[in-house]
PDB file of C-alpha atoms in Angstrom:
ATOM      1  CA  MET Q 906      58.871  42.635 -13.654  1.00 34.00           C
ATOM      2  CA  ALA Q 907      60.267  39.525 -15.395  1.00 41.00           C
ATOM      3  CA  VAL Q 908      58.567  36.163 -14.614  1.00 40.00           C
ATOM      4  CA  SER Q 909      60.496  33.993 -12.578  1.00 42.00           C
ATOM      5  CA  LEU Q 910      61.358  30.626 -14.489  1.00 44.00           C
ATOM      6  CA  ARG Q 911      63.309  27.985 -13.240  1.00 49.00           C
ATOM      7  CA  PRO Q 912      65.853  26.803 -14.073  1.00 53.00           C
ATOM      8  CA  SER Q 913      67.110  29.995 -15.365  1.00 62.00           C
ATOM      9  CA  LEU Q 914      70.440  30.303 -16.817  1.00 87.00           C
ATOM     10  CA  ARG Q 915      72.165  33.779 -16.143  1.00 90.00           C
ATOM     11  CA  VAL Q 916      74.748  33.845 -19.185  1.00 95.00           C
ATOM     12  CA  PHE Q 917      75.924  37.516 -18.900  1.00 97.00           C
ATOM     13  CA  GLY Q 918      75.688  40.666 -16.528  1.00 96.00           C
ATOM     14  CA  ASN Q 919      75.745  40.773 -12.690  1.00 95.00           C
ATOM     15  CA  VAL Q 920      73.181  39.003 -10.709  1.00 93.00           C
ATOM     16  CA  GLY Q 921      72.311  42.262  -9.073  1.00 95.00           C
ATOM     17  CA  ALA Q 922      71.539  44.414 -12.294  1.00 97.00           C
ATOM     18  CA  PRO Q 923      68.454  46.253 -12.153  1.00 98.00           C
ATOM     19  CA  ASN Q 924      67.306  45.190 -15.784  1.00 98.00           C
ATOM     20  CA  THR Q 925      66.456  41.513 -17.318  1.00 97.00           C
ATOM     21  CA  LEU Q 926      66.919  40.625 -20.553  1.00 98.00           C
ATOM     22  CA  GLU Q 927      65.406  37.383 -21.470  1.00 96.00           C
ATOM     23  CA  LEU Q 928      66.063  34.840 -24.204  1.00 97.00           C
ATOM     24  CA  PHE Q 929      63.683  31.819 -25.027  1.00 96.00           C
ATOM     25  CA  ILE Q 930      64.954  28.910 -26.522  1.00 97.00           C
ATOM     26  CA  ASP Q 931      63.718  25.608 -27.735  1.00 97.00           C
ATOM     27  CA  PHE Q 932      65.878  22.888 -29.106  1.00 98.00           C
ATOM     28  CA  ALA Q 933      63.763  22.141 -31.969  1.00 97.00           C
ATOM     29  CA  CYS Q 934      63.369  25.676 -33.275  1.00 97.00           C
ATOM     30  CA  PRO Q 935      65.384  27.117 -35.940  1.00 98.00           C
ATOM     31  CA  ARG Q 936      65.109  30.669 -34.551  1.00 98.00           C
ATOM     32  CA  SER Q 937      66.418  29.495 -31.242  1.00 98.00           C
ATOM     33  CA  LYS Q 938      69.399  28.209 -32.994  1.00 98.00           C
ATOM     34  CA  GLN Q 939      69.764  31.609 -34.779  1.00 98.00           C
ATOM     35  CA  LEU Q 940      69.282  33.394 -31.438  1.00 98.00           C
ATOM     36  CA  VAL Q 941      71.698  31.253 -29.578  1.00 98.00           C
ATOM     37  CA  GLU Q 942      74.520  31.439 -32.310  1.00 98.00           C
ATOM     38  CA  SER Q 943      73.918  35.151 -33.122  1.00 98.00           C
ATOM     39  CA  SER Q 944      74.047  36.348 -29.474  1.00 98.00           C
ATOM     40  CA  ILE Q 945      75.626  33.705 -27.185  1.00 97.00           C
ATOM     41  CA  THR Q 946      77.992  31.356 -28.808  1.00 96.00           C
ATOM     42  CA  GLY Q 947      78.771  32.890 -32.099  1.00 96.00           C
ATOM     43  CA  PRO Q 948      79.321  33.231 -35.167  1.00 95.00           C
ATOM     44  CA  SER Q 949      77.468  36.744 -35.195  1.00 96.00           C
ATOM     45  CA  THR Q 950      78.031  39.928 -36.892  1.00 96.00           C
ATOM     46  CA  ASP Q 951      80.088  42.940 -35.663  1.00 94.00           C
ATOM     47  CA  ALA Q 952      79.080  46.785 -35.794  1.00 91.00           C
ATOM     48  CA  THR Q 953      80.393  46.587 -39.531  1.00 93.00           C
ATOM     49  CA  GLY Q 954      78.516  43.524 -40.464  1.00 93.00           C
ATOM     50  CA  THR Q 955      81.621  41.401 -40.499  1.00 96.00           C
ATOM     51  CA  THR Q 956      81.275  37.822 -39.577  1.00 96.00           C
ATOM     52  CA  VAL Q 957      83.071  37.356 -36.017  1.00 96.00           C
ATOM     53  CA  THR Q 958      83.506  34.088 -33.936  1.00 96.00           C
ATOM     54  CA  TYR Q 959      81.646  35.315 -30.890  1.00 95.00           C
ATOM     55  CA  GLY Q 960      78.128  36.092 -29.656  1.00 97.00           C
ATOM     56  CA  ALA Q 961      77.043  39.621 -30.146  1.00 98.00           C
ATOM     57  CA  LEU Q 962      76.058  39.767 -26.404  1.00 98.00           C
ATOM     58  CA  ALA Q 963      79.187  38.171 -25.483  1.00 97.00           C
ATOM     59  CA  VAL Q 964      81.249  40.687 -26.961  1.00 97.00           C
ATOM     60  CA  LEU Q 965      79.173  43.787 -25.724  1.00 97.00           C
ATOM     61  CA  PHE Q 966      79.016  42.356 -22.012  1.00 97.00           C
ATOM     62  CA  TYR Q 967      82.792  41.742 -22.297  1.00 96.00           C
ATOM     63  CA  ILE Q 968      83.773  45.352 -23.335  1.00 96.00           C
ATOM     64  CA  ASP Q 969      80.950  47.627 -21.745  1.00 96.00           C
ATOM     65  CA  TYR Q 970      81.165  47.681 -17.893  1.00 95.00           C
ATOM     66  CA  ASP Q 971      78.196  49.959 -17.845  1.00 96.00           C
ATOM     67  CA  ILE Q 972      75.965  47.083 -19.767  1.00 97.00           C
ATOM     68  CA  GLN Q 973      77.482  44.432 -17.253  1.00 96.00           C
ATOM     69  CA  ASN Q 974      76.404  46.417 -14.235  1.00 97.00           C
ATOM     70  CA  SER Q 975      72.982  47.392 -15.795  1.00 98.00           C
ATOM     71  CA  VAL Q 976      71.645  44.179 -17.311  1.00 98.00           C
ATOM     72  CA  LYS Q 977      71.703  40.570 -16.616  1.00 97.00           C
ATOM     73  CA  VAL Q 978      70.889  38.232 -19.638  1.00 98.00           C
ATOM     74  CA  ILE Q 979      68.903  34.971 -18.798  1.00 96.00           C
ATOM     75  CA  VAL Q 980      68.115  32.009 -21.189  1.00 96.00           C
ATOM     76  CA  ARG Q 981      64.710  30.373 -20.596  1.00 93.00           C
ATOM     77  CA  PRO Q 982      63.937  27.094 -21.611  1.00 93.00           C
ATOM     78  CA  PHE Q 983      60.570  27.222 -23.579  1.00 94.00           C
ATOM     79  CA  ILE Q 984      59.337  23.632 -24.050  1.00 94.00           C
ATOM     80  CA  GLN Q 985      56.641  22.865 -26.598  1.00 93.00           C
ATOM     81  CA  ALA Q 986      55.407  19.708 -25.086  1.00 88.00           C
ATOM     82  CA  ALA Q 987      53.332  18.925 -28.061  1.00 91.00           C
ATOM     83  CA  HIS Q 988      56.455  18.185 -30.070  1.00 95.00           C
ATOM     84  CA  LEU Q 989      58.406  15.125 -29.030  1.00 96.00           C
ATOM     85  CA  GLY Q 990      61.833  16.320 -29.959  1.00 97.00           C
ATOM     86  CA  SER Q 991      61.164  19.448 -27.811  1.00 97.00           C
ATOM     87  CA  LYS Q 992      60.022  17.569 -24.950  1.00 95.00           C
ATOM     88  CA  VAL Q 993      62.794  15.152 -24.894  1.00 96.00           C
ATOM     89  CA  THR Q 994      65.981  17.251 -25.797  1.00 98.00           C
ATOM     90  CA  HIS Q 995      64.412  19.715 -22.806  1.00 96.00           C
ATOM     91  CA  GLU Q 996      64.352  16.455 -20.597  1.00 94.00           C
ATOM     92  CA  VAL Q 997      67.833  15.761 -21.012  1.00 96.00           C
ATOM     93  CA  ALA Q 998      68.780  19.503 -20.745  1.00 96.00           C
ATOM     94  CA  LEU Q 999      67.291  19.625 -17.538  1.00 93.00           C
ATOM     95  CA  ALA Q1000      69.091  16.469 -16.353  1.00 93.00           C
ATOM     96  CA  VAL Q1001      72.069  18.007 -17.392  1.00 95.00           C
ATOM     97  CA  LEU Q1002      71.519  21.273 -15.559  1.00 92.00           C
ATOM     98  CA  SER Q1003      70.567  19.273 -12.459  1.00 89.00           C
ATOM     99  CA  ALA Q1004      73.813  16.925 -12.411  1.00 92.00           C
ATOM    100  CA  HIS Q1005      76.265  18.702 -14.289  1.00 94.00           C
ATOM    101  CA  PRO Q1006      75.552  22.209 -15.300  1.00 93.00           C
ATOM    102  CA  GLU Q1007      79.003  22.860 -16.563  1.00 95.00           C
ATOM    103  CA  HIS Q1008      78.149  20.626 -19.606  1.00 96.00           C
ATOM    104  CA  PHE Q1009      74.734  22.141 -20.368  1.00 96.00           C
ATOM    105  CA  TRP Q1010      76.095  24.543 -23.455  1.00 96.00           C
ATOM    106  CA  GLY Q1011      78.301  21.723 -24.750  1.00 96.00           C
ATOM    107  CA  TYR Q1012      74.915  19.839 -24.926  1.00 98.00           C
ATOM    108  CA  ALA Q1013      72.887  22.569 -26.135  1.00 97.00           C
ATOM    109  CA  THR Q1014      75.438  23.140 -28.918  1.00 97.00           C
ATOM    110  CA  LYS Q1015      75.374  19.904 -30.065  1.00 98.00           C
ATOM    111  CA  VAL Q1016      71.558  19.830 -30.146  1.00 98.00           C
ATOM    112  CA  PHE Q1017      71.213  22.747 -32.216  1.00 98.00           C
ATOM    113  CA  ALA Q1018      74.141  21.972 -34.553  1.00 97.00           C
ATOM    114  CA  ALA Q1019      72.095  18.627 -35.376  1.00 98.00           C
ATOM    115  CA  GLN Q1020      69.274  20.810 -36.997  1.00 98.00           C
ATOM    116  CA  ASP Q1021      71.705  20.974 -39.913  1.00 97.00           C
ATOM    117  CA  THR Q1022      71.845  17.453 -40.155  1.00 97.00           C
ATOM    118  CA  ASP Q1023      69.767  14.215 -41.119  1.00 97.00           C
ATOM    119  CA  ASN Q1024      69.845  13.466 -37.232  1.00 96.00           C
ATOM    120  CA  HIS Q1025      67.650  16.491 -36.384  1.00 98.00           C
ATOM    121  CA  TYR Q1026      65.093  16.567 -33.717  1.00 98.00           C
ATOM    122  CA  PHE Q1027      62.134  18.090 -35.580  1.00 97.00           C
ATOM    123  CA  ASP Q1028      59.100  16.201 -35.906  1.00 96.00           C
ATOM    124  CA  ILE Q1029      59.431  14.633 -39.264  1.00 95.00           C
ATOM    125  CA  ARG Q1030      62.211  12.485 -37.885  1.00 97.00           C
ATOM    126  CA  VAL Q1031      61.680  11.787 -34.173  1.00 96.00           C
ATOM    127  CA  ASP Q1032      57.866  10.934 -34.650  1.00 92.00           C
ATOM    128  CA  GLU Q1033      59.129   7.723 -35.873  1.00 92.00           C
ATOM    129  CA  MET Q1034      61.209   7.193 -32.660  1.00 96.00           C
ATOM    130  CA  THR Q1035      59.932   6.224 -29.115  1.00 95.00           C
ATOM    131  CA  PRO Q1036      60.748   8.499 -26.216  1.00 94.00           C
ATOM    132  CA  THR Q1037      62.959   5.804 -24.719  1.00 94.00           C
ATOM    133  CA  ASN Q1038      65.181   5.486 -27.847  1.00 96.00           C
ATOM    134  CA  LEU Q1039      65.086   9.374 -28.436  1.00 97.00           C
ATOM    135  CA  ARG Q1040      66.682   9.734 -24.630  1.00 96.00           C
ATOM    136  CA  ALA Q1041      69.078   7.058 -25.277  1.00 97.00           C
ATOM    137  CA  GLU Q1042      70.364   8.702 -28.474  1.00 98.00           C
ATOM    138  CA  LEU Q1043      70.615  12.324 -26.714  1.00 98.00           C
ATOM    139  CA  CYS Q1044      72.312  10.745 -23.849  1.00 98.00           C
ATOM    140  CA  ASN Q1045      74.790   8.328 -25.266  1.00 97.00           C
ATOM    141  CA  THR Q1046      75.299  10.075 -28.654  1.00 97.00           C
ATOM    142  CA  VAL Q1047      74.810  13.709 -28.440  1.00 98.00           C
ATOM    143  CA  PHE Q1048      75.710  14.213 -24.689  1.00 98.00           C
ATOM    144  CA  ALA Q1049      78.491  11.760 -24.932  1.00 98.00           C
ATOM    145  CA  SER Q1050      80.017  13.650 -27.851  1.00 97.00           C
ATOM    146  CA  ALA Q1051      79.814  17.068 -26.313  1.00 97.00           C
ATOM    147  CA  LEU Q1052      82.025  15.643 -23.578  1.00 97.00           C
ATOM    148  CA  THR Q1053      84.584  14.905 -25.723  1.00 95.00           C
ATOM    149  CA  SER Q1054      85.634  18.512 -26.289  1.00 88.00           C
ATOM    150  CA  THR Q1055      86.074  19.024 -22.709  1.00 92.00           C
ATOM    151  CA  SER Q1056      88.638  18.476 -20.289  1.00 93.00           C
ATOM    152  CA  VAL Q1057      86.733  15.499 -18.623  1.00 95.00           C
ATOM    153  CA  ALA Q1058      89.106  12.558 -18.431  1.00 96.00           C
ATOM    154  CA  LYS Q1059      88.156   9.758 -21.213  1.00 95.00           C
ATOM    155  CA  ALA Q1060      87.635   7.505 -18.402  1.00 97.00           C
ATOM    156  CA  ASP Q1061      85.221   9.554 -16.431  1.00 97.00           C
ATOM    157  CA  ARG Q1062      83.000  10.205 -19.291  1.00 97.00           C
ATOM    158  CA  PRO Q1063      80.882   6.957 -19.267  1.00 97.00           C
ATOM    159  CA  ALA Q1064      79.927   7.637 -15.605  1.00 97.00           C
ATOM    160  CA  ILE Q1065      78.815  11.003 -16.411  1.00 97.00           C
ATOM    161  CA  VAL Q1066      76.614   9.791 -19.235  1.00 98.00           C
ATOM    162  CA  GLU Q1067      75.156   7.165 -17.162  1.00 96.00           C
ATOM    163  CA  THR Q1068      74.128   9.919 -14.442  1.00 95.00           C
ATOM    164  CA  ILE Q1069      72.114  11.644 -17.206  1.00 95.00           C
ATOM    165  CA  SER Q1070      70.778   8.532 -18.667  1.00 95.00           C
ATOM    166  CA  THR Q1071      69.565   7.681 -15.124  1.00 92.00           C
ATOM    167  CA  LEU Q1072      67.937  10.779 -14.628  1.00 91.00           C
ATOM    168  CA  VAL Q1073      65.901  10.839 -17.580  1.00 91.00           C
ATOM    169  CA  SER Q1074      65.069   6.808 -17.448  1.00 86.00           C
ATOM    170  CA  GLN Q1075      61.679   5.310 -16.170  1.00 68.00           C
ATOM    171  CA  LYS Q1076      63.888   2.785 -14.313  1.00 63.00           C
ATOM    172  CA  SER Q1077      65.125   5.628 -12.055  1.00 55.00           C
ATOM    173  CA  VAL Q1078      62.053   5.329  -9.775  1.00 57.00           C
ATOM    174  CA  PRO Q1079      61.469   1.463  -9.828  1.00 56.00           C
ATOM    175  CA  ASN Q1080      59.297   1.564  -6.767  1.00 60.00           C
ATOM    176  CA  LEU Q1081      56.240   3.425  -8.341  1.00 54.00           C
ATOM    177  CA  LYS Q1082      53.994   2.149 -10.613  1.00 57.00           C
ATOM    178  CA  PRO Q1083      51.943   4.083 -13.424  1.00 53.00           C
ATOM    179  CA  PRO Q1084      50.735   6.628 -13.500  1.00 48.00           C
ATOM    180  CA  GLU Q1085      52.873   7.858 -10.857  1.00 50.00           C
ATOM    181  CA  LYS Q1086      55.993   6.323 -12.125  1.00 51.00           C
ATOM    182  CA  ASN Q1087      58.074   8.931 -14.094  1.00 57.00           C
ATOM    183  CA  ILE Q1088      61.403  10.034 -14.675  1.00 68.00           C
ATOM    184  CA  ILE Q1089      63.233  11.851 -11.784  1.00 75.00           C
ATOM    185  CA  ILE Q1090      63.502  15.182 -13.485  1.00 75.00           C
ATOM    186  CA  SER Q1091      59.597  15.204 -14.357  1.00 77.00           C
ATOM    187  CA  ASP Q1092      58.643  17.682 -11.563  1.00 80.00           C
ATOM    188  CA  THR Q1093      61.168  20.175 -12.938  1.00 81.00           C
ATOM    189  CA  PHE Q1094      59.964  19.519 -16.307  1.00 82.00           C
ATOM    190  CA  LYS Q1095      56.269  20.304 -15.405  1.00 83.00           C
ATOM    191  CA  GLN Q1096      57.361  23.231 -13.720  1.00 82.00           C
ATOM    192  CA  VAL Q1097      59.055  24.858 -16.728  1.00 85.00           C
ATOM    193  CA  VAL Q1098      55.912  23.744 -18.785  1.00 83.00           C
ATOM    194  CA  GLN Q1099      53.807  25.636 -16.436  1.00 81.00           C
ATOM    195  CA  LYS Q1100      55.950  28.669 -16.032  1.00 79.00           C
ATOM    196  CA  CYS Q1101      56.206  28.720 -19.869  1.00 81.00           C
ATOM    197  CA  ARG Q1102      52.410  29.291 -20.000  1.00 81.00           C
ATOM    198  CA  HIS Q1103      52.588  32.346 -18.155  1.00 79.00           C
ATOM    199  CA  CYS Q1104      55.611  33.917 -19.527  1.00 84.00           C
ATOM    200  CA  PRO Q1105      55.568  36.890 -22.269  1.00 84.00           C
ATOM    201  CA  ALA Q1106      56.591  34.789 -25.149  1.00 87.00           C
ATOM    202  CA  SER Q1107      54.066  32.537 -27.241  1.00 87.00           C
ATOM    203  CA  VAL Q1108      56.970  30.924 -29.099  1.00 92.00           C
ATOM    204  CA  PRO Q1109      60.700  30.413 -28.752  1.00 95.00           C
ATOM    205  CA  GLY Q1110      63.365  32.406 -30.272  1.00 97.00           C
ATOM    206  CA  VAL Q1111      62.113  35.679 -29.147  1.00 97.00           C
ATOM    207  CA  ALA Q1112      63.375  38.101 -26.301  1.00 98.00           C
ATOM    208  CA  ALA Q1113      61.976  40.189 -23.620  1.00 97.00           C
ATOM    209  CA  TRP Q1114      63.157  43.294 -21.812  1.00 98.00           C
ATOM    210  CA  ASN Q1115      62.028  43.345 -18.365  1.00 97.00           C
ATOM    211  CA  GLY Q1116      59.322  41.128 -18.817  1.00 95.00           C
ATOM    212  CA  THR Q1117      57.855  42.825 -22.177  1.00 96.00           C
ATOM    213  CA  LEU Q1118      58.758  41.325 -25.597  1.00 97.00           C
ATOM    214  CA  ILE Q1119      61.069  43.242 -27.851  1.00 98.00           C
ATOM    215  CA  PRO Q1120      58.553  44.077 -30.597  1.00 94.00           C
ATOM    216  CA  ASP Q1121      61.121  44.398 -33.492  1.00 94.00           C
ATOM    217  CA  PHE Q1122      63.437  41.843 -32.436  1.00 98.00           C
ATOM    218  CA  SER Q1123      65.398  39.441 -34.772  1.00 98.00           C
ATOM    219  CA  PRO Q1124      67.058  36.206 -33.520  1.00 98.00           C
ATOM    220  CA  LEU Q1125      69.784  37.238 -36.179  1.00 98.00           C
ATOM    221  CA  TRP Q1126      70.665  40.497 -34.273  1.00 98.00           C
ATOM    222  CA  GLY Q1127      74.295  41.159 -34.333  1.00 98.00           C
ATOM    223  CA  GLN Q1128      76.334  43.709 -32.404  1.00 97.00           C
ATOM    224  CA  LEU Q1129      75.260  46.842 -33.937  1.00 97.00           C
ATOM    225  CA  GLU Q1130      71.444  45.693 -33.453  1.00 98.00           C
ATOM    226  CA  TRP Q1131      71.877  44.651 -29.574  1.00 98.00           C
ATOM    227  CA  GLY Q1132      74.481  47.529 -29.020  1.00 97.00           C
ATOM    228  CA  SER Q1133      71.922  50.141 -30.104  1.00 97.00           C
ATOM    229  CA  TYR Q1134      69.100  48.516 -28.702  1.00 98.00           C
ATOM    230  CA  LEU Q1135      70.857  48.375 -25.039  1.00 98.00           C
ATOM    231  CA  LYS Q1136      71.943  51.792 -25.254  1.00 96.00           C
ATOM    232  CA  SER Q1137      68.441  52.972 -26.077  1.00 97.00           C
ATOM    233  CA  LYS Q1138      67.153  51.410 -22.837  1.00 97.00           C
ATOM    234  CA  LEU Q1139      70.176  52.502 -20.652  1.00 96.00           C
ATOM    235  CA  LEU Q1140      70.105  56.261 -21.552  1.00 87.00           C
TER     236      LEU Q1140
END
């Protein structure tokens, strides 16, 4: 049976589907970026190897009702707490999931896109930043920019950003003193870290079928590879 991690993100398939495909992602992991793009958001490759706009699993679950009813795809946050970039990008992600889950993928897409820029969240850059400054950048720049491509009115965006900033701010619990004082979503963060230690994955950017890692999996799998794998499991 698949390990139950919270928060879980069911992205494809019916909630009652008997099989579970888990994708483990970390925002500071190149393999995770490849996995999310190839399988969920696009671009990916179709059965002929041609590049297409949509993610491979997005296409397969759209066109095949048997897969929809037999498999649910769940994204699992995989926090590498020893790395500041992983830790804080997930803090903000959990805050978004808590207050405005409809904007999670917009935020995630922006953070992953940053891997290809000088403003990435790998250790070589973020180790020169404080956690407070990193949280501020992720909320006020990355998350705020994600809102610009949504239907949220421009006048409403600052309040949404402020909500996320508050959830990841030490000032959000002013009545507590160290060491009890912490950000609001810290309990959720600790729970996810703890669950990561008991999940089948030892690194992010991997996939598991019903709780068992897929041994030959590549984060670059396209429609051909995913289609063949799913059909082999559903025979």
